[in-house]
Coordinates of C-alpha atoms in Angstrom, one line a residue:
Chain A
X22 CA -19.1 -36.3 7.5
X23 CA -18.5 -34.8 10.9
X24 CA -18.8 -31.8 13.1
X25 CA -16.2 -30.7 15.6
X26 CA -17.0 -27.6 17.6
X27 CA -14.5 -26.0 20.0
X28 CA -15.9 -23.5 22.5
X29 CA -13.3 -20.6 22.8
X30 CA -15.5 -18.3 24.9
X31 CA -19.0 -18.6 26.2
X32 CA -19.7 -15.9 28.8
X33 CA -21.7 -12.7 28.4
X34 CA -20.8 -9.0 28.8
X35 CA -17.2 -8.4 30.0
X36 CA -14.1 -10.6 30.0
X37 CA -13.1 -11.8 33.4
X38 CA -10.3 -14.0 34.7
X39 CA -12.1 -17.2 33.8
X40 CA -14.9 -15.8 31.7
X41 CA -14.3 -15.3 28.0
X42 CA -16.8 -13.6 25.6
X43 CA -18.4 -15.6 22.8
X44 CA -16.3 -17.3 20.2
X45 CA -16.4 -20.8 18.6
X46 CA -14.3 -22.7 16.2
X47 CA -16.3 -25.0 13.9
X48 CA -14.9 -27.8 11.7
X49 CA -17.7 -29.2 9.5
X50 CA -17.1 -31.5 6.6
X51 CA -13.5 -30.3 6.3
X52 CA -14.4 -26.6 6.3
X53 CA -13.1 -24.4 9.1
X54 CA -15.1 -21.5 10.5
X55 CA -14.8 -19.0 13.3
X56 CA -18.1 -17.8 14.8
X57 CA -18.1 -14.6 16.8
X58 CA -14.9 -13.0 18.1
X59 CA -15.0 -11.4 21.5
X60 CA -12.0 -9.7 23.0
X61 CA -9.2 -12.2 23.6
X62 CA -10.4 -14.7 21.0
X63 CA -7.0 -15.0 19.3
X64 CA -5.4 -15.9 22.7
X65 CA -8.0 -18.6 23.2
X66 CA -7.4 -19.9 19.7
X67 CA -3.7 -20.3 20.6
X68 CA -4.6 -21.9 23.9
X69 CA -6.8 -24.5 22.3
X70 CA -4.5 -25.0 19.3
X71 CA -6.8 -23.7 16.6
X72 CA -4.9 -23.4 13.4
X73 CA -5.1 -19.8 12.4
X74 CA -4.4 -20.4 8.7
X75 CA -7.2 -22.9 8.3
X76 CA -9.9 -20.3 8.8
X77 CA -11.1 -18.5 5.7
X78 CA -14.6 -17.5 6.9
X79 CA -15.6 -15.6 10.0
X80 CA -19.2 -15.2 11.0
X81 CA -20.2 -12.4 13.4
X82 CA -23.7 -12.6 14.9
X83 CA -24.0 -9.0 16.0
X84 CA -22.0 -5.9 16.9
X85 CA -22.1 -6.0 20.6
X86 CA -18.6 -5.7 22.0
X87 CA -18.6 -9.2 23.6
X88 CA -19.1 -10.7 20.1
X89 CA -16.7 -8.7 18.0
X90 CA -14.1 -6.6 19.9
X91 CA -11.5 -9.3 19.3
X92 CA -12.0 -9.2 15.5
X93 CA -9.6 -6.4 14.6
X94 CA -6.8 -7.9 16.7
X95 CA -7.2 -11.2 14.9
X96 CA -7.2 -9.6 11.5
X97 CA -4.1 -7.6 12.4
X98 CA -2.4 -10.8 13.6
X99 CA -3.1 -12.5 10.3
X100 CA -1.2 -9.5 8.8
X101 CA 1.7 -10.1 11.1
X102 CA 1.6 -13.8 10.1
X103 CA 1.9 -12.7 6.5
X104 CA -1.4 -14.2 5.5
X105 CA -2.0 -13.9 1.7
X106 CA -5.3 -15.9 1.4
X107 CA -8.6 -14.3 1.1
X108 CA -10.6 -13.9 4.3
X109 CA -14.3 -13.6 4.3
X110 CA -16.1 -11.8 7.1
X111 CA -19.9 -12.0 7.5
X112 CA -21.7 -9.7 9.9
X113 CA -24.2 -6.9 10.2
X114 CA -23.9 -3.7 8.2
X115 CA -21.3 -1.4 9.8
X116 CA -18.7 -4.1 10.5
X117 CA -16.7 -3.1 7.5
X118 CA -16.3 0.6 8.3
X119 CA -15.4 0.1 11.9
X120 CA -12.9 -2.7 11.2
X121 CA -11.2 -1.0 8.4
X122 CA -10.9 2.3 10.3
X123 CA -9.2 0.4 13.2
X124 CA -6.8 -1.4 10.8
X125 CA -6.0 1.9 9.0
X126 CA -5.4 3.9 12.2
X127 CA -3.2 1.2 13.7
X128 CA -1.3 0.9 10.3
X129 CA -1.7 -2.8 10.4
X130 CA 0.2 -5.0 8.0
X131 CA -3.0 -6.7 6.9
X132 CA -2.4 -6.8 3.2
X133 CA -4.4 -10.0 2.3
X134 CA -7.8 -9.7 0.6
X135 CA -10.4 -9.0 3.2
X136 CA -13.9 -9.5 1.9
X137 CA -16.8 -8.2 4.0
X138 CA -20.3 -9.6 3.5
X139 CA -22.6 -7.2 5.3
X140 CA -26.0 -8.6 6.2
X141 CA -29.2 -6.6 6.5
X142 CA -32.0 -9.0 5.6
X143 CA -34.6 -9.9 8.2
X144 CA -35.3 -13.2 6.4
X145 CA -33.1 -16.3 6.5
X146 CA -30.8 -16.3 3.5
X147 CA -28.1 -18.5 2.0
X148 CA -24.8 -16.6 2.5
X149 CA -22.2 -19.2 1.8
X150 CA -22.1 -22.4 -0.3
X151 CA -19.5 -24.6 -1.7
X152 CA -19.3 -28.3 -2.5
X153 CA -19.0 -29.3 1.2
X154 CA -21.1 -26.9 3.2
X155 CA -23.8 -24.3 3.1
X156 CA -24.4 -21.5 5.6
X157 CA -27.8 -19.8 6.1
X158 CA -28.6 -17.0 8.5
X159 CA -31.1 -17.5 11.3
X160 CA -32.7 -14.1 12.0
X161 CA -32.7 -13.5 15.8
X162 CA -34.4 -11.0 18.0
X163 CA -32.0 -9.0 20.2
X164 CA -31.4 -5.4 21.0
X165 CA -29.5 -4.9 17.8
X166 CA -29.6 -6.6 14.4
X167 CA -28.5 -10.1 15.0
X168 CA -28.2 -13.4 13.0
X169 CA -27.6 -16.9 14.1
X170 CA -26.0 -19.2 11.5
X171 CA -27.0 -22.7 10.3
X172 CA -24.1 -24.7 8.9
X173 CA -25.2 -27.7 6.9
X174 CA -23.1 -30.4 5.2
X175 CA -23.9 -31.0 1.6
X176 CA -25.7 -34.3 0.8
X177 CA -23.3 -36.7 -0.8
X178 CA -24.4 -38.9 -3.8
X179 CA -25.8 -42.4 -3.0
X180 CA -23.1 -45.1 -3.2
X181 CA -23.1 -48.1 -5.4
X182 CA -24.5 -51.2 -3.8
X183 CA -22.0 -53.6 -5.3
X184 CA -23.6 -56.8 -3.8
X185 CA -26.9 -56.0 -5.4
X186 CA -25.4 -54.8 -8.7
X187 CA -23.6 -58.1 -9.1
X188 CA -26.9 -59.9 -9.2
X189 CA -27.5 -58.4 -12.7
X190 CA -24.9 -59.5 -15.2
X191 CA -26.2 -57.0 -17.7
X192 CA -25.3 -54.0 -15.6
X193 CA -21.7 -53.0 -16.4
X194 CA -19.3 -50.3 -15.3
X195 CA -20.7 -48.1 -18.1
X196 CA -23.9 -47.8 -16.0
X197 CA -22.3 -46.7 -12.8
X198 CA -22.4 -43.0 -13.4
X199 CA -26.1 -43.2 -14.2
X200 CA -26.7 -45.2 -11.1
X201 CA -24.8 -42.8 -9.0
X202 CA -26.8 -40.0 -10.5
X203 CA -30.0 -41.6 -9.2
X204 CA -31.3 -43.2 -12.3
X205 CA -33.2 -46.6 -12.5
X206 CA -31.8 -49.2 -14.9
X207 CA -34.0 -50.8 -17.5
X208 CA -32.8 -54.3 -18.4
X209 CA -33.1 -55.8 -21.9
X210 CA -36.1 -57.7 -20.7
X211 CA -37.8 -54.4 -20.0
X212 CA -37.6 -55.0 -16.3
X213 CA -36.9 -51.7 -14.4
X214 CA -34.4 -52.0 -11.5
X215 CA -35.1 -49.2 -9.1
X216 CA -32.2 -47.0 -8.1
X217 CA -32.8 -47.7 -4.4
X218 CA -31.9 -51.4 -5.0
X219 CA -28.7 -50.6 -6.8
X220 CA -27.4 -47.9 -4.3
X221 CA -26.8 -47.4 -0.6
X222 CA -27.8 -44.1 1.1
X223 CA -24.9 -41.7 1.6
X224 CA -23.7 -40.7 5.0
X225 CA -26.1 -38.4 6.6
X226 CA -25.5 -34.7 6.1
X227 CA -25.0 -33.1 9.5
X228 CA -25.9 -29.6 10.6
X229 CA -25.0 -27.2 13.4
X230 CA -27.1 -24.2 14.4
X231 CA -25.6 -21.2 16.3
X232 CA -28.2 -19.0 18.0
X233 CA -26.9 -16.1 20.0
X234 CA -27.9 -13.5 21.2
X235 CA -31.6 -13.6 21.2
X236 CA -34.8 -13.5 23.1
X237 CA -37.0 -16.6 23.0
X238 CA -38.0 -16.7 19.4
X239 CA -40.1 -19.8 18.5
X240 CA -40.3 -18.9 14.9
X241 CA -36.6 -20.0 14.4
X242 CA -37.8 -23.6 15.0
X243 CA -38.6 -24.4 11.3
X244 CA -35.2 -23.1 10.2
X245 CA -33.3 -25.3 12.7
X246 CA -35.7 -28.3 12.6
X247 CA -33.9 -31.7 13.2
X248 CA -30.5 -30.0 13.5
X249 CA -27.9 -32.4 15.0
X250 CA -26.2 -29.8 17.2
X251 CA -27.8 -26.6 18.5
X252 CA -26.0 -23.9 20.4
X253 CA -28.6 -21.6 22.0
X254 CA -27.8 -18.7 24.3
X255 CA -29.1 -19.0 27.9
X256 CA -28.1 -15.8 29.7
X257 CA -30.5 -16.2 32.6
X258 CA -32.3 -18.9 34.6
X259 CA -36.0 -18.9 34.5
X260 CA -36.2 -17.1 37.8
X261 CA -35.0 -13.9 36.1
X262 CA -37.1 -14.2 32.9
X263 CA -38.0 -10.5 33.6
X264 CA -34.4 -9.6 33.0
X265 CA -34.3 -11.8 29.9
X266 CA -37.3 -10.0 28.4
X267 CA -35.9 -6.6 29.3
X268 CA -32.4 -7.3 27.7
X269 CA -33.7 -9.5 24.9
X270 CA -31.9 -12.6 26.0
X271 CA -33.2 -16.2 26.7
X272 CA -33.5 -18.3 29.8
X273 CA -32.1 -21.8 30.0
X274 CA -35.6 -23.1 30.0
X275 CA -36.5 -21.3 26.8
X276 CA -33.3 -22.5 25.1
X277 CA -34.4 -26.1 26.0
X278 CA -37.9 -25.4 24.7
X279 CA -36.5 -24.4 21.4
X280 CA -34.3 -27.5 21.3
X281 CA -37.3 -29.7 22.0
X282 CA -39.6 -28.0 19.6
X283 CA -37.0 -28.2 16.8
X284 CA -36.3 -31.8 17.6
X285 CA -32.6 -31.3 17.6
X286 CA -30.3 -34.1 18.8
X287 CA -28.1 -32.2 21.2
X288 CA -28.3 -28.8 22.8
X289 CA -25.4 -26.7 24.0
X290 CA -26.1 -23.6 26.2
X291 CA -23.9 -20.7 27.0
X292 CA -23.6 -16.9 27.3
X293 CA -24.2 -17.1 31.0
X294 CA -24.7 -13.9 32.9
X295 CA -21.9 -13.1 35.5
X296 CA -24.6 -13.1 38.2
X297 CA -24.6 -16.9 38.4
X298 CA -21.6 -18.5 40.1
X299 CA -22.8 -22.1 39.5
X300 CA -23.4 -22.7 35.8
X301 CA -24.5 -26.3 36.4
X302 CA -27.9 -24.7 37.4
X303 CA -28.4 -23.8 33.7
X304 CA -27.9 -27.4 32.7
X305 CA -30.2 -28.6 35.5
X306 CA -33.0 -26.2 34.4
X307 CA -32.7 -27.1 30.7
X308 CA -32.6 -30.8 31.2
X309 CA -36.0 -30.8 32.7
X310 CA -37.3 -29.9 29.3
X311 CA -34.6 -31.3 27.0
X312 CA -32.5 -34.0 28.4
X313 CA -29.6 -34.0 25.9
X314 CA -28.3 -30.6 27.1
X315 CA -24.6 -29.7 27.7
X316 CA -22.8 -26.7 29.0
X317 CA -20.5 -24.6 26.9
X318 CA -17.2 -24.1 28.6
X319 CA -13.9 -22.6 27.3
X320 CA -11.9 -25.4 25.6
X321 CA -14.7 -27.9 25.6
X322 CA -15.1 -29.9 22.4
X323 CA -18.3 -31.3 20.9
X324 CA -18.1 -33.9 18.2
X325 CA -20.8 -35.4 16.0
X326 CA -20.0 -38.2 13.5
X327 CA -22.3 -40.1 11.2
Chain B
X2 CA 5.4 9.7 48.4
X3 CA 5.5 6.4 46.6
X4 CA 5.3 4.7 43.3
X5 CA 3.6 1.3 42.7
X6 CA 3.7 -0.1 39.2
X7 CA 2.0 -3.3 38.2
X8 CA 2.9 -4.8 34.9
X9 CA -0.3 -6.1 33.2
X10 CA 1.3 -7.0 29.8
X11 CA 4.8 -6.6 28.4
X12 CA 5.1 -8.5 25.2
X13 CA 5.2 -7.2 21.7
X14 CA 3.0 -7.9 18.6
X15 CA 0.3 -10.5 19.1
X16 CA -1.3 -11.9 22.3
X17 CA -0.3 -15.4 23.0
X18 CA -1.1 -17.9 25.8
X19 CA 1.4 -16.5 28.2
X20 CA 2.2 -13.3 26.3
X21 CA 0.2 -10.2 26.9
X22 CA 0.5 -6.9 25.0
X23 CA 1.6 -3.7 26.7
X24 CA -0.3 -2.3 29.7
X25 CA 0.7 -1.0 33.0
X26 CA -1.1 0.2 36.1
X27 CA 0.6 3.0 38.0
X28 CA -0.2 4.3 41.5
X29 CA 1.8 7.5 42.2
X30 CA 1.3 9.8 45.1
X31 CA -2.3 8.5 45.5
X32 CA -3.1 9.0 41.8
X33 CA -4.1 6.0 39.7
X34 CA -3.2 5.7 36.0
X35 CA -3.5 3.2 33.2
X36 CA -0.7 3.3 30.6
X37 CA -1.4 1.6 27.3
X38 CA -4.2 -0.9 26.8
X39 CA -3.5 -3.9 24.5
X40 CA -6.1 -6.5 23.8
X41 CA -7.0 -8.4 27.0
X42 CA -6.0 -5.6 29.4
X43 CA -9.3 -5.6 31.3
X44 CA -8.9 -9.3 32.0
X45 CA -5.4 -8.7 33.3
X46 CA -6.7 -5.9 35.5
X47 CA -9.1 -8.3 37.0
X48 CA -6.5 -11.0 37.4
X49 CA -4.1 -8.7 39.2
X50 CA -6.9 -7.0 41.2
X51 CA -6.6 -3.5 39.8
X52 CA -9.6 -1.4 41.0
X53 CA -11.4 -0.3 37.8
X54 CA -13.1 2.6 39.5
X55 CA -9.8 4.2 40.8
X56 CA -8.6 5.0 37.3
X57 CA -9.6 8.4 35.9
X58 CA -6.8 8.8 33.4
X59 CA -5.6 6.5 30.6
X60 CA -2.4 7.3 28.6
X61 CA -1.9 5.6 25.2
X62 CA 1.6 5.8 23.8
X63 CA 0.7 5.1 20.2
X64 CA -1.9 3.5 18.0
X65 CA -0.4 0.2 17.1
X66 CA -2.8 -2.5 18.0
X67 CA -0.7 -4.1 20.7
X68 CA -1.0 -0.8 22.7
X69 CA -4.6 0.1 22.3
X70 CA -6.9 -2.7 20.9
X71 CA -8.1 -3.4 24.5
X72 CA -9.2 0.2 25.1
X73 CA -12.7 0.1 23.6
X74 CA -13.5 -3.1 25.6
X75 CA -12.4 -1.4 28.8
X76 CA -14.4 1.7 28.0
X77 CA -17.5 -0.4 27.3
X78 CA -17.0 -2.3 30.5
X79 CA -17.0 1.0 32.4
X80 CA -20.4 1.6 30.9
X81 CA -21.7 -1.8 32.0
X82 CA -20.3 -1.1 35.5
X83 CA -22.4 2.1 35.4
X84 CA -19.5 4.5 35.7
X85 CA -20.5 8.1 36.1
X86 CA -17.1 9.8 36.7
X87 CA -15.2 11.5 34.0
X88 CA -12.6 9.5 32.2
X89 CA -9.6 11.2 30.5
X90 CA -7.9 9.5 27.6
X91 CA -4.6 10.8 26.3
X92 CA -3.2 9.6 23.0
X93 CA -2.3 10.4 19.5
X94 CA -4.7 12.2 17.2
X95 CA -7.2 9.7 15.8
X96 CA -7.8 7.9 19.0
X97 CA -11.1 9.7 19.6
X98 CA -12.7 8.9 16.2
X99 CA -11.8 5.2 16.2
X100 CA -12.9 4.7 19.8
X101 CA -16.2 6.6 19.5
X102 CA -17.1 4.8 16.3
X103 CA -16.6 1.4 17.9
X104 CA -18.6 2.4 21.0
X105 CA -21.3 3.8 18.7
X106 CA -21.6 0.8 16.5
X107 CA -21.6 -1.6 19.4
X108 CA -24.3 0.5 21.1
X109 CA -22.3 0.5 24.3
X110 CA -23.8 1.7 27.5
X111 CA -20.9 4.1 28.1
X112 CA -22.7 7.2 29.2
X113 CA -20.1 8.7 31.5
X114 CA -18.1 11.8 30.3
X115 CA -15.2 10.6 28.2
X116 CA -12.7 13.3 27.5
X117 CA -10.1 12.8 24.8
X118 CA -6.8 14.7 24.9
X119 CA -5.4 14.2 21.4
X120 CA -1.6 14.7 21.2
X121 CA 0.2 16.0 18.1
X122 CA 3.3 17.9 19.5
X123 CA 6.8 16.7 18.7
X124 CA 8.1 18.5 21.8
X125 CA 7.7 17.4 25.4
X126 CA 4.6 19.0 26.9
X127 CA 2.8 19.1 30.2
X128 CA -0.5 17.3 29.6
X129 CA -1.8 16.7 33.2
X130 CA -1.2 18.5 36.5
X131 CA -3.0 18.5 39.8
X132 CA -1.8 19.0 43.4
X133 CA -0.3 15.5 43.5
X134 CA 1.3 14.7 40.2
X135 CA 2.3 16.1 36.8
X136 CA 2.5 14.2 33.6
X137 CA 4.7 15.3 30.6
X138 CA 5.1 13.6 27.3
X139 CA 8.4 12.1 26.2
X140 CA 8.4 12.3 22.4
X141 CA 9.7 9.0 21.0
X142 CA 10.8 7.8 17.6
X143 CA 8.8 4.8 16.3
X144 CA 7.1 3.9 13.0
X145 CA 4.0 6.0 14.0
X146 CA 3.6 9.1 16.2
X147 CA 4.5 7.9 19.7
X148 CA 4.9 9.4 23.2
X149 CA 6.3 8.1 26.4
X150 CA 5.1 9.6 29.6
X151 CA 6.9 11.1 32.6
X152 CA 4.9 11.0 35.8
X153 CA 6.3 13.2 38.6
X154 CA 5.2 13.7 42.1
X155 CA 4.6 17.3 43.2
X156 CA 7.3 18.6 45.6
X157 CA 5.7 18.9 49.1
X158 CA 6.4 21.9 51.3
X159 CA 9.2 21.7 53.8
X160 CA 8.1 20.5 57.3
X161 CA 8.5 22.4 60.6
X162 CA 11.6 21.3 62.5
X163 CA 10.0 21.6 65.9
X164 CA 13.2 20.7 67.9
X165 CA 14.9 23.7 66.4
X166 CA 11.9 26.0 66.5
X167 CA 11.6 25.4 70.3
X168 CA 15.0 27.0 70.7
X169 CA 13.4 30.4 70.0
X170 CA 10.8 31.4 72.5
X171 CA 9.9 34.3 70.3
X172 CA 8.7 32.1 67.5
X173 CA 5.0 31.3 67.9
X174 CA 2.3 29.3 66.1
X175 CA 1.5 32.5 64.2
X176 CA 4.8 32.2 62.4
X177 CA 4.3 28.6 61.3
X178 CA 2.6 29.4 58.0
X179 CA 5.4 31.8 57.0
X180 CA 8.0 29.2 57.9
X181 CA 6.2 26.5 55.9
X182 CA 6.0 28.9 53.0
X183 CA 9.9 29.1 53.1
X184 CA 10.4 32.4 54.8
X185 CA 13.2 33.3 57.2
X186 CA 12.2 34.7 60.6
X187 CA 13.7 38.0 61.9
X188 CA 13.8 38.1 65.7
X189 CA 13.3 41.3 67.7
X190 CA 17.1 41.5 68.1
X191 CA 17.4 41.8 64.4
X192 CA 18.9 38.3 64.1
X193 CA 17.7 36.4 61.0
X194 CA 17.0 32.7 61.5
X195 CA 17.3 31.0 58.1
X196 CA 14.4 28.9 57.0
X197 CA 16.6 25.9 56.5
X198 CA 17.2 25.8 60.3
X199 CA 13.5 25.9 61.1
X200 CA 12.4 23.3 58.6
X201 CA 13.1 19.8 57.5
X202 CA 13.2 18.9 53.8
X203 CA 10.1 17.2 52.5
X204 CA 10.0 13.7 51.3
X205 CA 11.6 13.5 47.9
X206 CA 9.3 13.8 44.9
X207 CA 9.5 10.6 42.9
X208 CA 9.2 10.1 39.2
X209 CA 8.4 7.3 36.7
X210 CA 9.2 7.4 33.0
X211 CA 7.5 5.1 30.5
X212 CA 9.2 4.8 27.2
X213 CA 7.7 2.5 24.6
X214 CA 7.8 2.0 21.6
X215 CA 10.9 3.7 20.3
X216 CA 14.2 3.3 18.6
X217 CA 17.3 4.2 20.5
X218 CA 16.8 8.0 21.1
X219 CA 19.5 9.5 23.2
X220 CA 17.8 12.9 23.2
X221 CA 15.2 11.7 25.6
X222 CA 17.9 11.6 28.3
X223 CA 17.5 15.2 29.5
X224 CA 13.7 14.7 29.9
X225 CA 14.1 11.6 32.1
X226 CA 17.3 12.6 33.9
X227 CA 17.6 11.2 37.4
X228 CA 14.2 9.5 37.2
X229 CA 13.6 7.0 40.0
X230 CA 12.1 4.3 37.8
X231 CA 12.4 4.0 34.0
X232 CA 10.5 1.5 31.8
X233 CA 12.2 1.4 28.4
X234 CA 11.3 -1.0 25.7
X235 CA 13.8 -3.7 24.7
X236 CA 12.2 -5.6 21.8
X237 CA 15.5 -7.2 20.6
X238 CA 18.8 -8.3 21.9
X239 CA 21.9 -6.5 20.5
X240 CA 22.5 -9.4 18.1
X241 CA 19.5 -8.2 16.1
X242 CA 20.1 -4.5 16.2
X243 CA 19.5 -4.6 12.4
X244 CA 15.9 -5.6 13.1
X245 CA 15.6 -3.0 15.8
X246 CA 16.7 -0.3 13.4
X247 CA 14.4 -1.6 10.7
X248 CA 11.3 -1.7 12.9
X249 CA 12.3 1.4 15.0
X250 CA 12.6 -0.5 18.2
X251 CA 15.4 -0.7 20.8
X252 CA 17.7 -3.4 21.9
X253 CA 18.2 -4.3 25.6
X254 CA 21.7 -2.9 25.4
X255 CA 20.4 0.4 24.1
X256 CA 17.7 0.6 26.9
X257 CA 20.4 0.1 29.4
X258 CA 22.5 2.9 27.8
X259 CA 19.6 5.3 28.1
X260 CA 19.2 4.3 31.8
X261 CA 22.9 4.9 32.4
X262 CA 23.1 8.2 30.6
X263 CA 19.9 9.4 32.4
X264 CA 21.3 8.3 35.7
X265 CA 18.0 6.7 36.7
X266 CA 17.8 4.6 39.8
X267 CA 16.1 1.5 38.4
X268 CA 15.4 0.2 34.9
X269 CA 12.6 -2.1 33.8
X270 CA 12.7 -3.6 30.3
X271 CA 10.0 -5.2 28.3
X272 CA 8.2 -5.5 25.0
X273 CA 10.1 -8.6 24.2
X274 CA 9.9 -10.0 20.6
X275 CA 8.3 -13.4 20.4
X276 CA 11.5 -14.7 18.8
X277 CA 13.2 -15.0 22.2
X278 CA 12.1 -17.9 24.3
X279 CA 14.4 -17.0 27.3
X280 CA 13.8 -13.4 28.4
X281 CA 16.5 -13.6 31.0
X282 CA 18.9 -12.9 28.2
X283 CA 17.5 -9.4 28.0
X284 CA 18.4 -8.8 31.6
X285 CA 21.8 -10.3 31.3
X286 CA 22.6 -8.0 28.3
X287 CA 21.3 -4.9 30.0
X288 CA 23.1 -5.5 33.3
X289 CA 26.4 -5.3 31.6
X290 CA 25.8 -1.6 31.1
X291 CA 23.2 -0.8 33.8
X292 CA 23.3 -3.1 36.8
X293 CA 19.9 -2.2 38.4
X294 CA 17.8 -3.7 35.5
X295 CA 14.7 -5.8 36.0
X296 CA 12.4 -7.7 33.7
X297 CA 8.8 -6.7 33.2
X298 CA 6.6 -9.8 33.6
X299 CA 2.8 -10.0 33.8
X300 CA 1.6 -9.4 37.4
X301 CA 5.0 -8.2 38.6
X302 CA 5.0 -5.2 41.0
X303 CA 7.7 -2.5 41.3
X304 CA 7.6 -0.3 44.3
X305 CA 9.6 2.9 45.1
X306 CA 9.2 4.6 48.5
X307 CA 11.0 7.6 49.9

């Protein structure tokens, strides 16, 4: 069970020479996801050696240009690369029309099945689930309809505790499936051996929460409670909270407060406004509230293992 | 009178780490134009210090992604930069609908007047003219409707040849406007002084022709005849002319043949296929037919002065 996050872009508004709009590549429990896709994302993917063909699911938080203008180019490139596999795209209502019109007008070679999952709910909902991972939306509060995404590994079954099992001659291989399924074992004496004695806990299921863009929204805390890794936007420093309120963004201090209240293990901040030349100020401000804070930077990797 | 061309991107198909799709910035006779706008163009503009606010006219050759997927991002950025000036966009029919839909769905702040000039003609036509420059289309032959563009400086008036004028006491300042207007002067003796004696030729009007994407199309030669600077696509080397024919692109050899037949002064080639690792092979091949051939490369500048 592991999380490996690669920051492809983490700046707000317009692409600049060393500032790339939001995009992240997430490997979680052997699943591979792309989150947001600002202009230039496909080049960043090549730069940081993200395998294009591994990705089958793309999650777009909202339809501001700095979070999705790179999507059509990536989809067209998949066509040029002769992709045949299904690609699932999750995002706000409207994403399908605008994307398909662009692909049509540019006569792209994208012939693979492209499945759009358009989101409209204002409540957190389960939007993806397989045997490895589930993905839930985190409704955010921005100038347009926006969701964050919570990626959670599936709990594995408890493992056989062979040392303890060997204490009971009567327990045989025939019982193993029942033990793995969580059942207690009743011996011929009538004694009940609790499942906890016969098994070891599985590796912990990890989770990653992506929250961008949003104003300070404390009611996301229950959804992301105890998350291992949280990315929360921090467009401004606290000295410009007025601008954060006006533009429905968060300050670094607010991002840290969310991390603290949600009792997450690690916080990554990003989506820095271009007005700040020294992004270490964001980390400094956040650390006063939540010590385990790190800065998103293009090409930076964050790993969590359990 | 001068031409200053900056290559922002010059590779075909998909953006890669060091390969940028087509875009060029042209300064000609104090006018500033952007030609094509593949994904990432606005970042390249910043990298090579192109003044965003100088550009009032954008020319898109055709609606393949590698020539226009960067347009919407640039237009949105102009909005963020609080542009108020009119922006004129020239390109194939369809460009307006797809661009406006993207700007609408992303709730861009682009409030400045955006004037689309949608092209449909299969004949060369004059699409822009002011007192400095004219722009004509160069109908090309590609898989989709495509135009190149010919940018031509306006001829200036002949200049007064003061040394010669001073030989005639009878000619006064009152005659200068007539002389500048090209008229001969009749002296009181009845002698006619020809305008050529009283004036010097103006600086030569320069021209730049942009031809991409296209198969080998010899009938563009009359339109670009004697052009000072020609950019012609060269996607393949002659060894893969089969692919060039199939995809309606040109080989380096064919680009050089066009340059030779049109008697241009200087040829720039670009739009290299990703299959070639060593682009100097394109120059080598072209030079066998047209010696004055140069390679387009990101950030490279070409200047013509007269």
